[in-house]
Amino acid sequence: MSILIDENTRLIIQGITGREGTFHCEQMLAYGTNVVAGVTPGKGGQEVFGVPVFNTVREAVEATGANATVIFVPAMYTAAGVYEALDAGLKLILTIAEHVPVHDMMGVYHAARMKGARVIGPNSFGVISPGKSKAGFMAHRIFMPGSVGIMSRSATNCYETVFMMTNAGIGQSTCVGIGGDSIPGSTFVDVLPLFEKDPETKVIVLIGEIGGCEEELAAAYIKDNITKPVVALIAGKNAPKGKSMGHAGAIVAADGTGSAEKKEEALRAAGVHIAETTTDVVEILKRLV
Amino acid sequence: MDLMEYRAQGLFAKYNVPCCLGIVVNDIDELERQKDALKYPAVIKAQVKTGGRGKAGGVKFADRYEDVKTVAEAMFGMNIKGHTVKKLMISEKKSVDREFYLSVMLDRNTKCPVFMFSPDGGMEIETLAKEHPDRIYKTVVTPSFGAKDYIANYFGTKAGLDSAQIKELNVLIKNLYKLFCEYHCLLCEINPLAIDASGHLIALDGKISIDDSALPKFPEFAAPEDGEVVHPLVKEAAGYNFLYIPCDSEGDVSVISNGSGMIMSCIDHIAKHGSKVRSSLDLGGGATANRIQEAIRIVLSDPEIKILFINIFGGITRCSEVALGIKGAIETYGVKVPIIVRFEGTNKEMALETIKTLPNVINVDGLISGVEALCKIKKGDVVK
């Protein structure tokens, strides 16, 4: 087991003929991901590393029985790509691009729920179930199969944690890139029940950061619903106030709303293990796994 | 991006939200040329992107042109909380019966637009929320349905408006919501929303914040406005699509990384080891060698930077591109400070091959080793 993706995932790459789409198509194939189709309007009939390209998501789904898609198109077209995938009946949609307008994401967030679909991202590295499949752009060689489920707002912080974990011999069941935007398609609260249900996942790691309220919402959910141990790392304790730290969602307001301290307090109250740094995450995991 | 008041009022006018958009002038000559358009009594407002300008002397009244001119002369160049006044808006002063607060903002909690209203307008919403939280009324808009009639009815009833005024409020709320959606706003605030002497609603002051990610759709707001304080390196970095963040002015370390999370983690780790980060630059994802070369030049153009830490965990960013960027920066610009480099991820081996012969470049394995190397170099400085 694992969550969201595994060896049965039949993946589409929307934007497969673009620079990033092509590069990461090759990377995903090399990892063993079952990439069944690509979509680029006007380029139907071509092939990218042997993967057939279609003009529309609907054609790609009909021809290949695809059940998930990863969208490698520029930010301004990301929402359009999601709507097309939703309409083609896909239930797992991963979005990668940074700087997707937040009003676009607001529409996508609610549309996905109406359709019973799951959107991950944007501003996300995607999802990887080590040893089985990856959908996204993460540097896969640092991952190793195991029993820790990770969800992270930041790609680089997730890599850092995974890198240290793997070096310490602690593997991962699935790593989910929640993404760094203020309205993610799926939040920590959406992913937590999947990890709780997954028999392979023994411990859950939550990598949050300053800004917003998702960590607080997760804390409330964990308190009532999660029986597995949870370790949390909140980045940005020493970030200057009132400045967005690059992720659109990572900003502490002048009054302290969204601060690391408040998030840690809420999580600690829910029984979550708080890690001060990435190194601490691994130290705590050594005791738990 | 926050808009200046005159631009917020301009958008209100465009969307038929009753407002008091006046004439906007950049100097006394412009004022002189437009003086026939003035209406009295007049209110002269400094255009700065900061709150509390009234208390700071940025809002004045005048009954005749000579006084407007005297006020304007004094206001141009005035410093309001670090913002230099370069633009004034002069409009007709309205006599006001009552003042309310009205806003619509994007709420991260519900992932929906939320309207907020208070019958007690005029003061800042943060103050109001602290002092009279029970006097703030909220409604969450379902995005696919939009703003409905009940919102005005709810707020209007709380404020004791008559039915004609509630009708007016209803039109205003719907127009404001249209503006909010079409301009990708994070916030549209009218404070105060007033009832004037004739019993009609009018927006006396406005604040609009537009989602930075949507700005490419609105080239009219792309250029920084007069009087806006933009850090020169922030501006230069933005030209290359990098995010430069000035951090602690007492620090002497700069951090370059390929993601905001990693930058925050670096700052946290370095702080834990007792050093201070003066600046950071986020390359974002997928930066190429020639852009990275410029990123290095930009952060090192601050002479206070004594050590540069480049920490790359490459997913979509290829380490090999970063390495070529470092090489390019050293060969083209000549780098005087030690560069600590940590590579992990996509194309790491190619990258290590590129940097191995470069002078003053210290390759470290891992974030912690990087921070430790940084501390060692700093200690060395103290010894010297």
XYZ file of C-alpha atoms in Angstrom:
673
model
C 0.000 0.000 0.000
C 0.818 3.685 -0.044
C -1.490 6.581 -0.768
C -2.641 8.409 -3.917
C -0.246 6.734 -6.364
C 1.308 3.285 -6.746
C 2.226 0.742 -9.423
C -1.381 0.768 -10.682
C -1.327 4.484 -11.441
C -1.747 5.183 -15.160
C -0.470 8.717 -15.553
C -1.055 11.459 -18.115
C 1.373 14.369 -18.458
C -0.434 17.536 -19.546
C 2.118 19.766 -21.264
C 4.362 16.811 -22.140
C 6.010 18.537 -25.109
C 7.218 21.560 -23.092
C 10.776 21.850 -21.681
C 9.868 20.680 -18.167
C 7.170 18.250 -19.303
C 9.607 16.402 -21.569
C 12.522 16.413 -19.088
C 10.393 15.061 -16.263
C 8.594 12.579 -18.521
C 11.985 10.938 -19.014
C 12.727 11.130 -15.272
C 9.365 9.603 -14.349
C 9.744 6.801 -16.897
C 13.217 6.089 -15.530
C 11.721 5.737 -12.061
C 9.217 3.224 -13.365
C 6.130 5.418 -13.387
C 3.506 4.118 -15.773
C 3.217 7.217 -17.986
C 0.531 6.183 -20.470
C -0.129 9.401 -22.358
C 0.768 13.025 -22.855
C -1.460 15.922 -23.817
C -0.536 19.044 -25.761
C -3.195 20.727 -27.913
C -2.126 20.648 -31.562
C 0.589 18.021 -31.035
C -1.629 14.928 -31.092
C -0.032 11.971 -32.882
C 3.531 12.749 -31.751
C 5.472 10.683 -29.230
C 7.719 11.725 -26.322
C 10.079 8.925 -25.209
C 7.588 6.483 -26.670
C 4.624 8.019 -24.838
C 1.753 8.872 -27.233
C 0.656 12.521 -27.290
C -3.022 13.500 -27.611
C -4.730 16.825 -28.309
C -7.158 16.559 -25.390
C -7.280 14.909 -21.988
C -10.532 13.185 -22.921
C -8.931 11.430 -25.915
C -5.953 10.435 -23.774
C -8.202 8.920 -21.095
C -10.367 7.096 -23.649
C -7.389 5.650 -25.505
C -5.262 4.629 -22.513
C -7.503 4.194 -19.469
C -5.432 6.782 -17.592
C -6.498 7.411 -13.977
C -4.316 10.358 -12.933
C -2.683 13.409 -14.469
C 0.214 15.696 -13.692
C -0.041 19.190 -15.167
C 3.218 20.757 -16.416
C 1.741 23.860 -18.030
C 2.450 27.522 -17.166
C 0.662 29.052 -14.170
C -1.842 31.088 -16.184
C -3.113 27.916 -17.913
C -3.026 25.593 -14.927
C -6.659 26.102 -13.900
C -7.804 25.471 -17.485
C -5.816 22.237 -17.435
C -7.426 21.148 -14.168
C -10.946 21.853 -15.454
C -10.240 19.804 -18.573
C -8.963 16.893 -16.458
C -11.974 17.126 -14.111
C -14.315 17.073 -17.089
C -12.545 14.010 -18.487
C -13.418 12.239 -15.231
C -9.957 12.054 -13.660
C -10.002 11.808 -9.876
C -6.357 12.565 -9.135
C -4.897 15.770 -10.559
C -1.415 17.014 -9.651
C -0.457 20.619 -10.376
C 3.133 21.763 -10.409
C 3.370 25.416 -11.511
C 4.269 28.286 -9.213
C 2.304 31.568 -9.304
C -1.121 30.175 -10.186
C -3.550 33.034 -9.440
C -5.265 32.324 -6.141
C -8.733 33.139 -7.555
C -8.102 30.402 -10.140
C -7.270 27.997 -7.320
C -10.341 29.002 -5.353
C -12.477 27.916 -8.326
C -10.491 24.709 -8.781
C -10.661 23.856 -5.066
C -14.465 23.922 -5.013
C -14.939 22.391 -8.484
C -12.788 19.374 -7.526
C -14.919 18.781 -4.449
C -18.110 18.920 -6.525
C -16.643 16.286 -8.866
C -15.328 14.083 -6.065
C -11.786 14.547 -7.367
C -8.536 15.275 -5.583
C -6.260 18.098 -6.699
C -2.743 18.277 -5.271
C -0.758 21.529 -5.574
C -0.117 23.967 -7.135
C 3.441 25.078 -6.392
C 4.061 21.424 -5.535
C 6.634 18.766 -6.437
C 3.842 16.221 -6.874
C 3.511 12.862 -5.156
C 5.936 9.941 -4.838
C 5.397 6.459 -3.404
C 9.030 5.316 -3.251
C 9.818 2.188 -5.217
C 6.413 2.250 -6.904
C 5.691 5.413 -8.802
C 6.283 9.135 -8.881
C 4.229 11.906 -10.453
C 5.988 15.249 -10.389
C 9.509 16.583 -10.472
C 11.094 15.456 -7.194
C 14.693 14.229 -7.232
C 13.675 10.619 -6.751
C 16.987 8.996 -5.886
C 16.935 10.345 -2.317
C 13.714 8.469 -1.511
C 13.513 4.946 -0.174
C 10.521 2.693 0.512
C 9.447 2.536 4.135
C 6.751 3.350 6.633
C 6.815 7.135 7.103
C 4.169 9.179 5.297
C 5.190 12.773 4.581
C 3.166 15.802 3.550
C 4.914 19.117 2.973
C 4.135 22.663 1.944
C 7.714 23.065 0.766
C 9.462 20.899 -1.819
C 12.997 21.721 -0.697
C 12.250 21.164 3.004
C 10.702 17.825 2.139
C 13.790 16.824 0.127
C 16.053 17.844 2.980
C 14.072 15.799 5.490
C 13.800 12.779 3.195
C 17.511 12.971 2.396
C 18.420 12.838 6.094
C 15.842 10.103 6.728
C 17.103 7.900 3.923
C 20.700 8.383 5.093
C 19.534 7.211 8.517
C 17.829 4.192 6.976
C 14.260 5.427 7.502
C 12.092 4.979 4.418
C 8.886 6.612 3.219
C 5.490 5.198 2.243
C 4.315 8.232 0.269
C 5.431 11.884 0.111
C 2.797 14.425 -0.823
C 3.646 17.953 -1.983
C 0.828 20.022 -0.518
C 2.402 23.071 -2.175
C 3.305 26.548 -1.023
C 0.262 28.542 -2.112
C -2.408 30.108 0.049
C -5.176 27.887 -1.363
C -3.832 24.388 -2.032
C -6.023 21.892 -3.869
C -5.618 19.508 -0.939
C -4.665 20.510 2.572
C -3.016 18.590 5.412
C -6.518 17.777 6.674
C -7.399 16.205 3.308
C -4.299 13.986 3.279
C -4.242 12.955 6.967
C -7.124 10.432 6.747
C -5.396 8.685 3.809
C -2.253 8.136 5.871
C -4.339 7.052 8.877
C -6.036 4.389 6.734
C -2.880 3.191 4.945
C -1.553 0.067 6.698
C 1.959 0.676 5.380
C 2.238 4.097 7.000
C 3.268 3.888 10.659
C 4.276 7.485 11.337
C 3.150 10.743 9.692
C 5.442 13.735 9.151
C 3.890 17.158 8.592
C 6.227 19.790 7.168
C 4.553 23.143 7.499
C 5.692 26.705 7.443
C 4.635 30.161 8.558
C 1.460 31.731 7.139
C -2.166 30.691 6.929
C -4.009 28.323 9.216
C -3.585 24.848 7.702
C -1.321 23.608 10.511
C -3.857 24.754 13.109
C -6.678 23.014 11.210
C -4.508 19.900 10.990
C -3.900 20.035 14.747
C -7.635 20.052 15.430
C -8.159 17.143 13.045
C -5.277 15.101 14.475
C -6.580 15.507 18.002
C -9.898 13.840 17.175
C -9.085 11.473 14.312
C -5.471 10.360 14.053
C -4.150 7.446 16.077
C -0.719 7.217 14.428
C 2.158 9.292 15.776
C 2.678 12.618 13.984
C 5.917 14.621 13.799
C 5.759 18.263 12.696
C 8.361 20.731 11.503
C 7.392 24.373 10.999
C 9.862 26.368 8.901
C 10.313 30.115 9.056
C 10.745 30.839 12.768
C 13.416 33.406 12.025
C 11.819 34.875 8.912
C 11.293 38.648 8.953
C 7.685 39.632 9.753
C 5.311 41.103 7.169
C 7.320 39.760 4.219
C 6.135 36.956 2.002
C 8.968 34.416 2.031
C 8.620 33.337 -1.580
C 5.782 30.942 -1.192
C 2.701 33.078 -1.675
C 1.308 31.421 1.420
C 4.302 31.941 3.700
C 3.784 35.233 5.453
C 3.446 36.190 9.089
C 1.159 39.175 9.552
C 2.335 42.089 11.690
C 0.029 40.902 14.497
C 1.676 37.464 14.572
C -1.103 35.553 12.772
C 0.438 32.623 10.944
C 3.523 32.526 13.158
C 5.507 29.337 13.747
C 4.993 29.683 17.513
C 1.179 29.590 17.254
C 1.272 26.623 14.910
C 3.637 24.664 17.138
C 1.487 25.446 20.137
C -1.652 24.097 18.439
C 0.123 20.976 17.188
C 1.779 20.289 20.531
C -1.613 20.515 22.229
C -2.862 17.853 19.798
C -0.098 15.480 20.902
C 2.134 16.044 17.876
C 5.927 15.722 18.272
C 7.484 19.085 17.374
C 10.851 19.058 15.595
C 12.972 22.205 15.815
C 14.921 21.472 12.640
C 15.116 18.876 9.878
C 17.778 17.051 11.899
C 15.362 16.811 14.821
C 12.728 15.196 12.584
C 15.093 12.301 11.959
C 16.058 12.031 15.643
C 12.393 11.824 16.661
C 11.655 9.320 13.880
C 14.483 7.067 15.085
C 12.576 6.689 18.331
C 9.189 6.167 16.681
C 9.893 3.848 13.749
C 0.268 44.115 -4.420
C -1.406 46.895 -2.513
C -2.778 49.711 -4.653
C -2.570 53.338 -3.639
C -5.863 54.903 -2.630
C -6.361 56.844 -5.861
C -6.053 53.623 -7.842
C -8.486 51.842 -5.525
C -10.909 54.772 -5.945
C -10.314 54.587 -9.698
C -11.377 50.928 -9.719
C -14.411 51.750 -7.540
C -15.419 54.362 -10.114
C -14.913 51.885 -12.975
C -17.254 49.409 -11.234
C -19.876 52.001 -10.306
C -19.125 51.842 -6.616
C -19.981 55.375 -5.444
C -16.683 56.938 -4.400
C -14.824 60.219 -4.176
C -12.163 59.918 -6.820
C -10.653 63.385 -7.102
C -7.938 64.899 -9.180
C -4.501 63.334 -8.837
C -1.421 65.542 -9.057
C 2.316 64.886 -9.011
C 3.458 68.490 -8.463
C 2.248 72.050 -7.955
C 2.255 72.809 -11.711
C -0.192 69.993 -12.295
C -2.332 71.298 -9.465
C -2.277 74.768 -11.019
C -3.409 73.371 -14.381
C -6.289 71.427 -12.840
C -7.442 73.996 -10.311
C -10.737 74.691 -12.086
C -11.759 71.066 -11.500
C -11.504 71.406 -7.722
C -14.651 71.392 -5.604
C -14.845 72.937 -2.145
C -14.538 72.246 0.678
C -11.666 70.087 -0.512
C -9.794 67.244 1.141
C -6.124 66.777 0.235
C -4.784 63.270 0.772
C -1.183 62.103 0.495
C -0.933 58.946 -1.631
C 1.218 56.522 0.329
C 0.942 52.791 0.882
C 0.743 52.876 4.639
C -1.941 53.190 7.255
C -2.339 55.981 9.804
C -1.619 58.750 7.317
C -4.305 61.010 8.836
C -2.524 61.127 12.175
C 0.796 61.690 10.400
C -0.532 64.828 8.694
C -1.256 63.263 5.337
C -4.927 64.309 5.228
C -5.872 68.024 5.298
C -8.857 70.164 4.423
C -9.132 73.504 2.609
C -11.927 75.868 1.604
C -10.256 77.770 -1.220
C -7.564 77.260 -3.809
C -4.877 79.307 -2.017
C -5.177 77.021 1.012
C -5.157 73.875 -1.142
C -1.931 75.105 -2.696
C -0.309 75.872 0.681
C -1.275 72.439 2.018
C -0.046 70.717 -1.149
C 3.293 72.516 -1.054
C 3.836 71.332 2.502
C 2.673 67.785 1.767
C 4.829 67.039 -1.291
C 8.032 65.421 -0.093
C 6.654 64.809 3.386
C 7.843 61.568 4.979
C 5.046 59.350 6.273
C 6.383 56.264 8.051
C 9.283 55.992 5.628
C 7.202 56.728 2.523
C 7.903 59.944 0.614
C 4.801 61.738 -0.617
C 5.026 62.214 -4.370
C 1.368 62.176 -5.292
C -1.736 63.861 -3.897
C -5.399 63.196 -4.456
C -7.720 66.139 -3.958
C -11.440 65.564 -3.836
C -14.583 67.210 -2.549
C -15.019 66.832 1.188
C -18.332 65.112 1.869
C -20.414 65.852 4.905
C -21.051 62.546 6.524
C -23.891 61.269 8.696
C -22.619 57.801 9.566
C -19.570 55.638 8.849
C -19.411 51.863 8.336
C -16.768 49.280 7.493
C -17.182 46.992 4.462
C -14.736 44.599 2.853
C -14.500 41.427 0.839
C -11.397 39.305 1.176
C -10.127 35.896 0.214
C -10.302 33.719 3.288
C -7.661 30.985 3.537
C -9.663 29.160 6.159
C -12.834 28.576 4.094
C -11.147 29.015 0.679
C -13.979 31.402 -0.159
C -14.502 35.148 -0.426
C -15.766 36.535 2.869
C -17.654 39.816 3.244
C -17.107 41.683 6.492
C -19.204 44.574 7.696
C -19.370 46.689 10.784
C -21.777 49.503 11.660
C -18.770 51.121 13.396
C -16.553 52.329 10.572
C -13.605 54.647 10.444
C -11.193 52.841 12.704
C -8.864 50.139 11.433
C -10.427 46.693 11.266
C -7.671 45.214 13.429
C -8.581 47.642 16.219
C -12.271 47.008 15.699
C -11.704 43.238 15.842
C -9.931 43.642 19.163
C -12.311 46.120 20.785
C -15.715 45.169 19.365
C -15.518 41.686 17.822
C -19.283 41.353 18.311
C -19.808 44.351 16.030
C -18.251 42.667 12.991
C -20.608 40.672 10.781
C -19.368 38.147 8.237
C -20.829 36.171 5.363
C -19.019 33.545 3.335
C -19.691 33.617 -0.409
C -19.954 30.315 -2.258
C -17.723 31.121 -5.249
C -19.890 29.407 -7.854
C -23.009 31.268 -6.672
C -21.513 34.723 -6.148
C -22.746 37.575 -3.959
C -26.483 37.324 -3.282
C -29.103 39.840 -2.104
C -29.236 38.558 1.446
C -25.782 39.963 2.198
C -26.920 43.591 1.902
C -30.093 42.741 3.773
C -28.110 41.201 6.634
C -25.561 43.997 6.925
C -28.117 46.765 6.274
C -30.419 45.457 8.974
C -27.543 45.360 11.466
C -26.767 48.986 10.628
C -30.422 50.066 10.742
C -30.518 51.209 7.112
C -33.850 51.985 5.434
C -35.037 49.898 2.503
C -33.815 52.356 -0.131
C -30.361 52.328 1.444
C -30.337 48.532 1.618
C -31.118 48.464 -2.110
C -28.216 50.813 -2.693
C -25.955 48.657 -0.520
C -27.020 45.586 -2.487
C -25.933 47.143 -5.791
C -22.713 48.347 -4.186
C -21.862 44.914 -2.766
C -22.482 43.202 -6.097
C -20.345 45.730 -7.964
C -17.580 45.434 -5.387
C -17.712 41.644 -5.697
C -17.436 41.897 -9.486
C -14.355 44.088 -9.078
C -12.963 41.667 -6.477
C -13.235 38.727 -8.885
C -12.258 40.407 -12.146
C -9.154 42.063 -10.704
C -8.063 38.963 -8.741
C -8.175 40.859 -5.465
C -7.080 39.454 -2.146
C -8.829 42.357 -0.449
C -11.263 45.146 -1.395
C -11.915 47.329 1.604
C -14.079 50.415 1.967
C -13.331 52.134 5.235
C -15.154 54.227 5.894
C -18.214 53.502 3.837
C -20.309 56.562 4.635
C -23.833 57.818 4.380
C -23.599 61.378 3.133
C -25.853 64.300 3.986
C -28.313 63.300 1.250
C -28.641 59.770 2.666
C -26.610 58.010 -0.034
C -23.746 55.547 0.365
C -20.249 56.615 -0.626
C -16.770 55.079 -0.319
C -14.627 57.679 1.434
C -11.437 55.635 1.471
C -10.455 52.369 -0.143
C -7.798 49.725 -0.033
C -7.297 47.114 -2.718
C -4.738 44.360 -2.736
C -4.239 42.343 -5.934
C -2.794 38.817 -6.067
C 0.819 39.112 -7.271
C 0.421 35.925 -9.295
C -2.348 37.579 -11.327
C -0.416 40.808 -12.011
C 0.690 39.692 -15.499
C -2.991 40.122 -16.439
C -2.878 43.779 -15.374
C 0.144 45.471 -16.960
C -1.198 48.864 -15.820
C -0.115 47.975 -12.259
C 3.244 46.460 -13.190
C 5.445 49.537 -12.707
C 6.112 50.627 -9.108
C 4.321 53.821 -8.224
C 5.915 57.138 -7.374
C 6.917 57.415 -3.768
C 6.990 53.686 -3.307
C 10.085 52.525 -1.485
C 11.556 49.597 -3.376
C 14.843 48.095 -2.207
C 17.153 48.435 -5.247
C 18.283 44.805 -5.045
C 14.695 43.573 -4.668
C 13.891 45.494 -7.816
C 16.923 44.252 -9.716
C 16.312 40.649 -8.654
C 12.659 40.920 -9.668
C 13.852 41.839 -13.153
C 15.306 38.328 -13.381
C 12.220 36.821 -11.735
C 14.046 36.158 -8.460
C 12.772 36.985 -5.029
C 15.347 38.919 -3.014
C 14.428 39.295 0.647
C 16.363 41.681 2.892
C 16.415 39.981 6.302
C 18.471 41.081 9.315
C 20.412 44.305 8.672
C 22.980 43.252 11.297
C 23.819 40.023 9.476
C 26.638 39.402 6.999
C 25.562 36.113 5.408
C 23.552 35.756 2.228
C 21.641 32.616 1.337
C 20.716 31.576 -2.185
C 18.438 28.614 -2.577
C 15.962 27.104 -4.971
C 12.856 27.311 -2.888
C 11.285 29.345 -0.182
C 11.072 26.421 2.233
C 14.790 25.763 2.005
C 15.545 29.455 2.492
C 13.431 29.517 5.646
C 15.128 26.357 6.910
C 18.593 27.791 6.182
C 17.759 30.978 8.071
C 16.431 28.904 10.993
C 19.555 26.698 11.064
C 21.972 29.622 10.746
C 20.122 31.510 13.482
C 20.352 28.447 15.711
C 24.140 28.486 15.242
C 24.301 32.126 16.274
C 24.822 33.859 12.919
C 22.534 36.307 11.197
C 21.315 36.222 7.629
C 21.397 39.631 5.998
C 19.730 38.721 2.734
C 18.312 35.787 0.863
C 17.501 35.133 -2.749
C 15.038 32.538 -3.938
C 15.874 31.220 -7.401
C 12.461 29.583 -7.672
C 12.304 26.408 -9.717
C 14.269 25.630 -12.873
C 16.704 28.584 -13.016
C 19.303 28.452 -15.795
C 23.060 29.157 -15.576
C 23.035 32.672 -17.011
C 20.274 33.764 -14.617
C 22.048 32.191 -11.641
C 25.222 34.092 -12.531
C 23.220 37.316 -12.215
C 21.639 36.179 -8.932
C 25.116 35.819 -7.430
C 26.179 39.218 -8.724
C 23.038 40.807 -7.239
C 23.415 39.435 -3.692
C 27.150 40.216 -3.634
C 26.614 43.790 -4.776
C 25.780 44.411 -1.102
C 29.294 45.053 0.303
C 28.243 43.930 3.797
C 27.930 40.323 2.654
C 30.993 38.385 3.851
C 29.884 34.816 3.113
C 27.555 33.381 0.510
C 25.803 30.083 1.136
C 24.289 28.466 -1.938
C 22.112 25.589 -0.880
C 20.507 23.683 -3.736
C 18.260 20.695 -3.439
C 17.547 20.153 -7.075
C 14.281 18.739 -8.251
C 13.159 20.906 -11.132
C 16.305 23.002 -10.562
C 19.318 21.241 -12.031
C 22.478 21.397 -9.897
C 24.548 21.451 -13.095
C 22.957 24.753 -14.136
C 23.679 26.278 -10.737
C 27.317 25.142 -10.934
C 27.714 26.758 -14.348
C 26.139 29.908 -12.920
C 28.699 29.993 -10.081
C 31.529 29.440 -12.551
C 30.150 32.207 -14.748
C 29.853 34.638 -11.846
C 33.449 34.000 -10.733
C 34.854 34.295 -14.245
C 32.775 37.297 -15.278
C 32.522 39.345 -12.095
C 35.342 38.049 -9.876
C 33.976 36.957 -6.516
C 35.770 38.188 -3.354
C 33.889 36.302 -0.631
C 33.906 32.590 0.139
C 31.016 30.683 -1.433
C 29.819 27.629 0.444
C 28.032 25.321 -1.964
C 25.807 22.436 -1.128
C 24.389 20.362 -3.984
C 21.907 17.560 -3.789
C 19.472 16.152 -6.320
C 19.132 16.429 -10.087
C 22.506 16.398 -11.931
C 24.588 16.620 -8.723
C 27.651 14.803 -10.179
C 27.906 17.097 -13.211
C 27.689 20.050 -10.863
C 30.476 18.826 -8.564
C 32.702 18.284 -11.585
C 32.144 21.906 -12.661
C 32.910 23.543 -9.306
C 35.814 21.363 -8.152
C 38.546 23.625 -9.566
C 36.901 26.953 -8.774
C 38.746 29.269 -6.331
C 37.103 30.255 -3.050
C 34.297 27.723 -3.486
C 33.784 25.321 -0.595
C 31.769 22.232 -1.401
C 29.872 20.750 1.523
C 27.804 17.627 1.884
C 24.513 18.509 3.472
C 22.782 21.519 4.988
C 24.222 20.977 8.465
C 27.794 20.692 7.124
C 27.162 23.910 5.223
C 26.071 25.764 8.336
C 29.038 24.338 10.256
C 31.458 25.434 7.520
C 29.889 28.858 7.645
C 30.491 29.101 11.393
C 34.104 27.995 10.988
C 34.784 30.649 8.373
C 33.204 33.273 10.604
C 35.358 32.235 13.538
C 38.392 32.508 11.265
C 37.373 36.089 10.522
C 37.303 36.889 14.221
C 40.808 35.435 14.690
C 42.177 37.621 11.891
